[in-house]
Short mmCIF file of C-alpha atoms (C1' of nucleotides) in Angstrom, two decimals:
data_model
loop_
_atom_site.label_atom_id
_atom_site.label_comp_id
_atom_site.label_asym_id
_atom_site.label_seq_id
_atom_site.Cartn_x
_atom_site.Cartn_y
_atom_site.Cartn_z
CA MET A 7 0.00 0.00 0.00
CA SER A 8 1.94 2.97 -1.29
CA THR A 9 -0.52 5.66 -0.20
CA ALA A 10 -1.14 4.76 3.43
CA GLY A 11 -2.91 7.23 5.68
CA ALA A 12 0.16 8.20 7.66
CA GLU A 13 1.91 10.07 4.86
CA PRO A 14 2.08 13.87 5.01
CA PRO A 15 -0.06 15.85 2.58
CA GLN A 16 1.75 16.67 -0.65
CA GLU A 17 2.02 20.28 -1.81
CA GLY A 18 1.18 19.47 -5.43
CA SER A 19 -1.21 16.62 -4.72
CA LEU A 20 -4.38 16.03 -6.71
CA LEU A 21 -6.04 14.31 -3.74
CA LEU A 22 -9.22 16.09 -2.69
CA ASP A 23 -8.46 15.80 0.99
CA ASP A 24 -5.03 17.41 0.63
CA GLN A 25 -6.55 20.60 -0.75
CA LEU A 26 -7.11 23.62 1.43
CA CYS A 27 -9.38 24.93 -1.29
CA PHE A 28 -11.85 22.10 -0.75
CA ALA A 29 -11.83 22.53 3.04
CA LEU A 30 -12.59 26.18 2.43
CA TYR A 31 -15.37 25.52 -0.06
CA ALA A 32 -16.98 22.88 2.15
CA ALA A 33 -16.73 25.01 5.29
CA SER A 34 -18.27 28.00 3.55
CA ARG A 35 -21.28 26.00 2.38
CA ALA A 36 -21.65 24.29 5.75
CA VAL A 37 -21.72 27.62 7.60
CA THR A 38 -24.21 29.07 5.15
CA ALA A 39 -26.41 26.02 5.66
CA ARG A 40 -26.23 26.54 9.40
CA TYR A 41 -27.43 30.12 8.96
CA ARG A 42 -30.35 29.10 6.77
CA PRO A 43 -32.98 28.19 9.40
CA LEU A 44 -32.13 31.26 11.48
CA LEU A 45 -32.31 33.60 8.49
CA ASP A 46 -35.50 31.95 7.21
CA GLU A 47 -37.18 33.37 10.30
CA LEU A 48 -36.06 36.84 9.24
CA GLY A 49 -37.06 36.25 5.62
CA LEU A 50 -33.45 36.69 4.47
CA THR A 51 -30.99 34.63 2.48
CA TYR A 52 -27.37 34.60 3.55
CA PRO A 53 -26.12 37.18 1.00
CA GLN A 54 -29.14 39.35 1.81
CA TYR A 55 -28.17 39.12 5.49
CA LEU A 56 -24.66 40.34 4.64
CA VAL A 57 -26.16 43.31 2.78
CA MET A 58 -28.33 44.12 5.79
CA LEU A 59 -25.27 43.93 8.08
CA VAL A 60 -23.61 46.62 5.96
CA LEU A 61 -26.72 48.79 5.90
CA TRP A 62 -27.26 48.52 9.65
CA GLU A 63 -23.69 49.71 10.02
CA GLN A 64 -23.83 52.47 7.42
CA ASP A 65 -27.18 53.56 6.04
CA SER A 66 -27.50 55.42 2.74
CA ILE A 67 -24.59 53.66 1.06
CA SER A 68 -24.19 53.46 -2.71
CA VAL A 69 -24.38 50.21 -4.66
CA ARG A 70 -20.74 50.74 -5.56
CA ASP A 71 -19.57 51.04 -1.95
CA LEU A 72 -21.71 48.08 -0.93
CA GLY A 73 -20.05 46.07 -3.68
CA ASN A 74 -16.64 47.07 -2.40
CA ALA A 75 -17.55 46.09 1.16
CA LEU A 76 -18.85 42.65 0.15
CA GLN A 77 -16.63 42.16 -2.89
CA LEU A 78 -19.64 41.51 -5.10
CA GLU A 79 -20.38 42.73 -8.62
CA SER A 80 -23.32 44.97 -9.46
CA SER A 81 -24.63 42.10 -11.59
CA THR A 82 -25.02 40.11 -8.36
CA LEU A 83 -26.24 42.96 -6.20
CA SER A 84 -28.78 44.59 -8.50
CA PRO A 85 -31.29 41.72 -8.50
CA LEU A 86 -30.63 40.98 -4.82
CA LEU A 87 -31.33 44.61 -3.89
CA LYS A 88 -34.50 44.54 -5.97
CA ARG A 89 -35.72 41.60 -3.90
CA LEU A 90 -34.88 43.36 -0.64
CA GLU A 91 -36.72 46.44 -1.92
CA SER A 92 -39.80 44.48 -2.94
CA ASN A 93 -39.72 42.84 0.51
CA GLY A 94 -39.93 46.33 1.97
CA LEU A 95 -36.55 46.40 3.75
CA LEU A 96 -34.90 49.19 1.77
CA ARG A 97 -35.46 51.88 -0.87
CA ARG A 98 -33.24 52.72 -3.83
CA GLU A 99 -33.01 56.31 -4.99
CA ARG A 100 -30.76 57.98 -7.53
CA ARG A 101 -28.52 60.58 -5.91
CA ALA A 102 -29.28 64.13 -7.00
CA GLU A 103 -25.61 65.13 -7.00
CA ASP A 104 -24.63 62.20 -9.26
CA GLU A 105 -27.41 60.56 -11.21
CA ARG A 106 -25.25 57.51 -11.93
CA SER A 107 -25.18 56.56 -8.28
CA VAL A 108 -27.99 54.84 -6.37
CA ALA A 109 -28.32 55.37 -2.61
CA LEU A 110 -29.67 52.46 -0.54
CA ARG A 111 -31.71 53.52 2.49
CA LEU A 112 -33.29 51.28 5.10
CA THR A 113 -37.04 51.49 5.55
CA ASP A 114 -38.43 51.41 9.08
CA ALA A 115 -39.03 47.70 8.64
CA GLY A 116 -35.43 47.23 7.53
CA ALA A 117 -34.13 49.13 10.54
CA ARG A 118 -36.42 47.24 12.93
CA LEU A 119 -35.18 43.89 11.59
CA ARG A 120 -31.86 44.62 13.27
CA GLU A 121 -33.37 43.89 16.67
CA ARG A 122 -34.58 40.47 15.60
CA ALA A 123 -31.20 39.72 14.00
CA GLY A 124 -29.35 40.47 17.21
CA THR A 125 -29.31 36.87 18.40
CA VAL A 126 -27.96 35.45 15.14
CA PRO A 127 -24.21 36.08 15.57
CA LEU A 128 -24.11 34.49 19.02
CA ALA A 129 -26.11 31.46 17.87
CA ILE A 130 -23.75 30.94 14.95
CA GLY A 131 -20.67 31.56 17.07
CA ASP A 132 -21.95 28.92 19.42
CA ALA A 133 -22.58 26.44 16.59
CA MET A 134 -19.09 27.03 15.18
CA GLY A 135 -17.70 25.81 18.48
CA LEU A 136 -14.29 27.47 18.13
CA THR A 137 -12.45 29.03 21.04
CA PRO A 138 -11.98 32.81 20.77
CA GLU A 139 -8.33 32.14 19.94
CA GLN A 140 -9.18 29.65 17.19
CA ASN A 141 -11.75 32.09 15.85
CA ALA A 142 -9.20 34.89 15.74
CA VAL A 143 -6.56 32.70 14.06
CA ALA A 144 -9.04 31.45 11.48
CA LYS A 145 -10.22 34.97 10.66
CA GLN A 146 -6.64 36.21 10.36
CA LEU A 147 -5.58 33.33 8.09
CA LEU A 148 -8.63 33.71 5.87
CA ARG A 149 -7.97 37.42 5.46
CA LEU A 150 -4.33 36.80 4.64
CA LEU A 151 -5.41 34.17 2.13
CA THR A 152 -7.93 36.53 0.55
CA THR A 153 -5.47 39.39 0.16
CA ASN A 154 -2.78 37.08 -1.22
CA VAL A 155 -5.11 35.48 -3.70
CA THR A 156 -6.68 38.71 -4.96
CA ARG A 157 -3.28 40.35 -5.29
CA MET B 24 -15.97 58.10 18.67
CA SER B 25 -17.28 55.19 20.67
CA THR B 26 -16.31 52.48 18.17
CA ALA B 27 -12.67 53.31 17.48
CA GLY B 28 -10.56 50.85 15.53
CA ALA B 29 -8.55 49.63 18.51
CA GLU B 30 -11.40 47.80 20.25
CA PRO B 31 -11.44 44.00 20.25
CA PRO B 32 -14.03 42.24 18.09
CA GLN B 33 -17.26 41.47 19.94
CA GLU B 34 -18.62 37.93 20.03
CA GLY B 35 -22.20 38.99 19.32
CA SER B 36 -21.39 41.92 17.07
CA LEU B 37 -23.38 42.75 13.96
CA LEU B 38 -20.37 44.41 12.34
CA LEU B 39 -19.45 42.75 9.06
CA ASP B 40 -15.73 42.81 9.78
CA ASP B 41 -16.14 41.05 13.12
CA GLN B 42 -17.70 38.02 11.47
CA LEU B 43 -15.68 34.91 10.73
CA CYS B 44 -18.51 33.85 8.43
CA PHE B 45 -17.84 36.77 6.10
CA ALA B 46 -14.09 36.16 6.04
CA LEU B 47 -14.90 32.56 5.10
CA TYR B 48 -17.40 33.51 2.41
CA ALA B 49 -15.08 36.11 0.88
CA ALA B 50 -12.05 33.80 0.97
CA SER B 51 -13.96 30.99 -0.70
CA ARG B 52 -15.08 33.20 -3.56
CA ALA B 53 -11.63 34.77 -3.90
CA VAL B 54 -9.96 31.36 -4.16
CA THR B 55 -12.52 30.16 -6.69
CA ALA B 56 -11.88 33.30 -8.73
CA ARG B 57 -8.17 32.59 -8.64
CA TYR B 58 -8.80 29.09 -10.03
CA ARG B 59 -10.98 30.38 -12.84
CA PRO B 60 -8.35 31.29 -15.46
CA LEU B 61 -6.41 28.07 -14.80
CA LEU B 62 -9.53 25.92 -15.06
CA ASP B 63 -10.75 27.78 -18.14
CA GLU B 64 -7.75 26.30 -19.94
CA LEU B 65 -8.98 22.83 -18.98
CA GLY B 66 -12.57 23.65 -19.89
CA LEU B 67 -13.70 23.08 -16.30
CA THR B 68 -15.56 25.10 -13.70
CA TYR B 69 -14.43 24.88 -10.10
CA PRO B 70 -17.08 22.38 -8.94
CA GLN B 71 -16.42 20.33 -12.08
CA TYR B 72 -12.72 20.33 -11.16
CA LEU B 73 -13.59 18.97 -7.71
CA VAL B 74 -15.60 16.18 -9.33
CA MET B 75 -12.66 15.34 -11.58
CA LEU B 76 -10.33 15.25 -8.55
CA VAL B 77 -12.56 12.60 -6.99
CA LEU B 78 -12.78 10.58 -10.21
CA TRP B 79 -9.03 10.71 -10.80
CA GLU B 80 -8.66 9.31 -7.31
CA GLN B 81 -11.38 6.69 -7.56
CA ASP B 82 -12.87 5.83 -10.94
CA SER B 83 -16.27 4.16 -11.28
CA ILE B 84 -17.79 5.86 -8.26
CA SER B 85 -21.55 6.23 -7.79
CA VAL B 86 -23.33 9.58 -7.78
CA ARG B 87 -24.22 8.89 -4.19
CA ASP B 88 -20.62 8.36 -3.07
CA LEU B 89 -19.48 11.37 -5.07
CA GLY B 90 -22.10 13.42 -3.27
CA ASN B 91 -20.82 12.18 0.07
CA ALA B 92 -17.25 13.05 -0.86
CA LEU B 93 -18.11 16.58 -1.95
CA GLN B 94 -21.09 17.12 0.35
CA LEU B 95 -23.30 18.03 -2.60
CA GLU B 96 -26.88 17.03 -3.38
CA SER B 97 -27.85 14.98 -6.39
CA SER B 98 -29.85 17.99 -7.54
CA THR B 99 -26.56 19.85 -7.86
CA LEU B 100 -24.53 16.97 -9.27
CA SER B 101 -26.96 15.60 -11.85
CA PRO B 102 -26.85 18.60 -14.21
CA LEU B 103 -23.14 19.11 -13.56
CA LEU B 104 -22.39 15.48 -14.47
CA LYS B 105 -24.51 15.82 -17.57
CA ARG B 106 -22.32 18.71 -18.67
CA LEU B 107 -19.14 16.74 -17.99
CA GLU B 108 -20.60 13.84 -19.96
CA SER B 109 -21.55 15.99 -22.91
CA ASN B 110 -18.03 17.47 -22.80
CA GLY B 111 -16.75 13.91 -23.22
CA LEU B 112 -14.94 13.58 -19.88
CA LEU B 113 -17.04 10.82 -18.35
CA ARG B 114 -19.79 8.29 -18.99
CA ARG B 115 -22.76 7.48 -16.77
CA GLU B 116 -24.10 3.94 -16.71
CA ARG B 117 -26.68 2.29 -14.48
CA ARG B 118 -25.16 -0.49 -12.40
CA ALA B 119 -26.44 -3.96 -13.30
CA GLU B 120 -26.45 -5.11 -9.67
CA ASP B 121 -28.56 -2.13 -8.55
CA GLU B 122 -30.48 -0.29 -11.23
CA ARG B 123 -31.02 2.70 -8.94
CA SER B 124 -27.29 3.44 -8.84
CA VAL B 125 -25.33 5.22 -11.58
CA ALA B 126 -21.61 4.54 -12.02
CA LEU B 127 -19.43 7.39 -13.25
CA ARG B 128 -16.48 6.31 -15.39
CA LEU B 129 -13.79 8.49 -16.89
CA THR B 130 -13.41 8.47 -20.64
CA ASP B 131 -9.90 8.44 -22.09
CA ALA B 132 -10.15 12.21 -22.51
CA GLY B 133 -11.19 12.53 -18.87
CA ALA B 134 -8.26 10.42 -17.70
CA ARG B 135 -5.82 12.32 -19.93
CA LEU B 136 -6.97 15.64 -18.51
CA ARG B 137 -5.29 14.66 -15.26
CA GLU B 138 -1.85 15.30 -16.77
CA ARG B 139 -2.78 18.84 -17.79
CA ALA B 140 -4.30 19.48 -14.35
CA GLY B 141 -1.10 18.46 -12.60
CA THR B 142 0.26 22.00 -12.40
CA VAL B 143 -2.91 23.51 -10.94
CA PRO B 144 -2.46 22.66 -7.23
CA LEU B 145 1.07 24.07 -7.11
CA ALA B 146 0.04 27.24 -8.94
CA ILE B 147 -2.81 27.77 -6.48
CA GLY B 148 -0.68 26.88 -3.49
CA ASP B 149 1.78 29.48 -4.68
CA ALA B 150 -0.93 32.12 -5.12
CA MET B 151 -2.30 31.41 -1.65
CA GLY B 152 1.07 32.40 -0.24
CA LEU B 153 0.68 30.59 3.08
CA THR B 154 3.54 28.80 4.79
CA PRO B 155 3.09 25.01 5.06
CA GLU B 156 2.35 25.53 8.75
CA GLN B 157 -0.29 28.19 8.09
CA ASN B 158 -1.79 25.97 5.41
CA ALA B 159 -2.01 23.04 7.83
CA VAL B 160 -3.53 25.18 10.61
CA ALA B 161 -6.08 26.67 8.24
CA LYS B 162 -7.09 23.28 6.89
CA GLN B 163 -7.42 21.87 10.40
CA LEU B 164 -9.51 24.80 11.66
CA LEU B 165 -11.79 24.69 8.63
CA ARG B 166 -12.40 20.98 9.10
CA LEU B 167 -13.13 21.45 12.79
CA LEU B 168 -15.52 24.26 11.88
CA THR B 169 -17.24 22.11 9.26
CA THR B 170 -17.76 19.15 11.59
CA ASN B 171 -18.96 21.39 14.42
CA VAL B 172 -21.39 23.24 12.22
CA THR B 173 -22.85 20.18 10.50
CA ARG B 174 -23.26 18.37 13.82
"C1'" DT C 22 -17.50 74.04 -25.37
"C1'" DG C 23 -17.76 69.85 -27.40
"C1'" DC C 24 -16.49 65.17 -27.39
"C1'" DG C 25 -14.15 61.04 -26.07
"C1'" DA C 26 -12.86 58.36 -21.84
"C1'" DC C 27 -14.43 56.79 -17.75
"C1'" DT C 28 -17.83 55.53 -14.11
"C1'" DT C 29 -22.12 53.50 -12.26
"C1'" DA C 30 -26.08 50.45 -12.37
"C1'" DG C 31 -28.28 47.41 -14.68
"C1'" DT C 32 -29.52 43.25 -18.05
"C1'" DC C 33 -28.57 38.77 -19.92
"C1'" DG C 34 -26.70 34.11 -20.19
"C1'" DT C 35 -24.49 30.22 -17.85
"C1'" DG C 36 -23.59 27.45 -14.05
"C1'" DC C 37 -23.84 26.25 -9.34
"C1'" DA C 38 -26.52 25.19 -4.65
"C1'" DC C 39 -30.37 23.56 -2.42
"C1'" DA C 40 -35.33 22.56 -0.99
"C1'" DA C 41 -39.21 20.07 -2.47
"C1'" DC C 42 -40.70 16.82 -5.20
"C1'" DT C 43 -41.12 12.62 -8.56
"C1'" DC C 44 -40.14 8.08 -10.19
"C1'" DA C 45 -37.99 3.70 -10.46
"C1'" DT C 46 -35.91 0.25 -7.86
"C1'" DT C 47 -34.70 -2.41 -3.89
"C1'" DA C 48 -34.99 -4.22 0.84
"C1'" DG C 49 -37.38 -6.10 4.65
"C1'" DG C 50 -41.04 -7.46 7.74
"C1'" DG C 51 -45.49 -9.65 8.11
"C1'" DC D 23 -44.73 -13.66 -1.39
"C1'" DC D 24 -46.63 -9.11 -1.03
"C1'" DC D 25 -46.49 -4.54 0.03
"C1'" DT D 26 -44.75 -0.79 2.42
"C1'" DA D 27 -40.78 1.85 3.60
"C1'" DA D 28 -36.40 3.31 2.19
"C1'" DT D 29 -33.00 4.48 -1.32
"C1'" DG D 30 -30.78 6.59 -5.56
"C1'" DA D 31 -30.98 9.64 -9.23
"C1'" DG D 32 -33.23 13.12 -11.44
"C1'" DT D 33 -36.49 17.48 -12.26
"C1'" DT D 34 -38.18 21.99 -11.04
"C1'" DG D 35 -38.10 26.53 -9.00
"C1'" DT D 36 -35.55 30.18 -6.61
"C1'" DG D 37 -31.59 32.72 -5.65
"C1'" DC D 38 -26.84 33.69 -5.93
"C1'" DA D 39 -22.13 34.65 -8.64
"C1'" DC D 40 -19.86 36.37 -12.43
"C1'" DG D 41 -18.42 37.56 -17.30
"C1'" DA D 42 -19.85 40.25 -21.15
"C1'" DC D 43 -22.35 43.76 -22.44
"C1'" DT D 44 -25.45 48.20 -22.43
"C1'" DA D 45 -27.02 52.76 -21.36
"C1'" DA D 46 -26.93 56.83 -18.91
"C1'" DG D 47 -24.35 60.17 -16.63
"C1'" DT D 48 -19.96 62.71 -15.45
"C1'" DC D 49 -15.36 64.37 -16.17
"C1'" DG D 50 -11.46 66.36 -18.41
"C1'" DC D 51 -9.10 68.53 -21.79
"C1'" DA D 52 -8.11 69.97 -26.53
#
DNA sequence: TGCGACTTAGTCGTGCACAACTCATTAGGG
DNA sequence: CCCTAATGAGTTGTGCACGACTAAGTCGCA
């Protein structure tokens, strides 16, 4: 048996389980799946939740700045924002000072949703089951990875 | 300024940048984007590449076992496998011993593609720019996270 | 001051991802 | 043996994600 389990992972391996990329991809989907039942109660999908996080932090942001914050294209955001608008959580209005730009503003319902969302981060943090140190290391490594890879 | 930059991240915060989940989501998309030009040359998408990794490792696998390996539903895999089949990389054939099960077998073209894919993991590993130790820690934390969250 | 380059949102087409469901097949208990 | 439950693959509908493109608006400079 030339490929016994005790061998160290190879840098250039084609084995699925040696690949950080797969661990990353699987973890991302698993976390999103864990969010799903919680966000269903708020009537949000996971990307919609991320948009609301940004808006709760900084209301009246442009589509462009939102895209920069989330690293998403306008072709992803435009339909998503339309759905949030038709669900009554935000309004989109062209800026008077630059008609190219669209300002996103929370409605009252959108602002109120923040209260109900308050328990979500703790519930997810709990489900992740990492120590604060592990959490910090993971976040730091993922950010390093992201900046390296988008360089 | 009550929320200056020097404060530690809060466990239950609703700030986007405090959330491990967003770092994970952004990193996953960034890595996939980094793969894209390399995989374009092979005529594969990223999920298709993952399927090929599994098949190169273990030919004649069932859709069910492939789904277990990648943690994907048949509703995701069925159309994806159809595309790989119509691109001539694999064949799908019902198993004689259990007509419910479909065996996936590489074609010659599918097997040959492995040679051309050989450089991909090293190129990505290089782009990720993590030390072997950081890579190992990241992989370990992501797996822990995945098992915790899917528990 | 006019016009070409750039910016900003948006549309369209393709391909995941997943819930809910269907349909064929198999297994297992009476 | 039957017949009911379970299993395996697939279909359908919704919502991302992104490349390629479009259209409207702004800017800068000849």
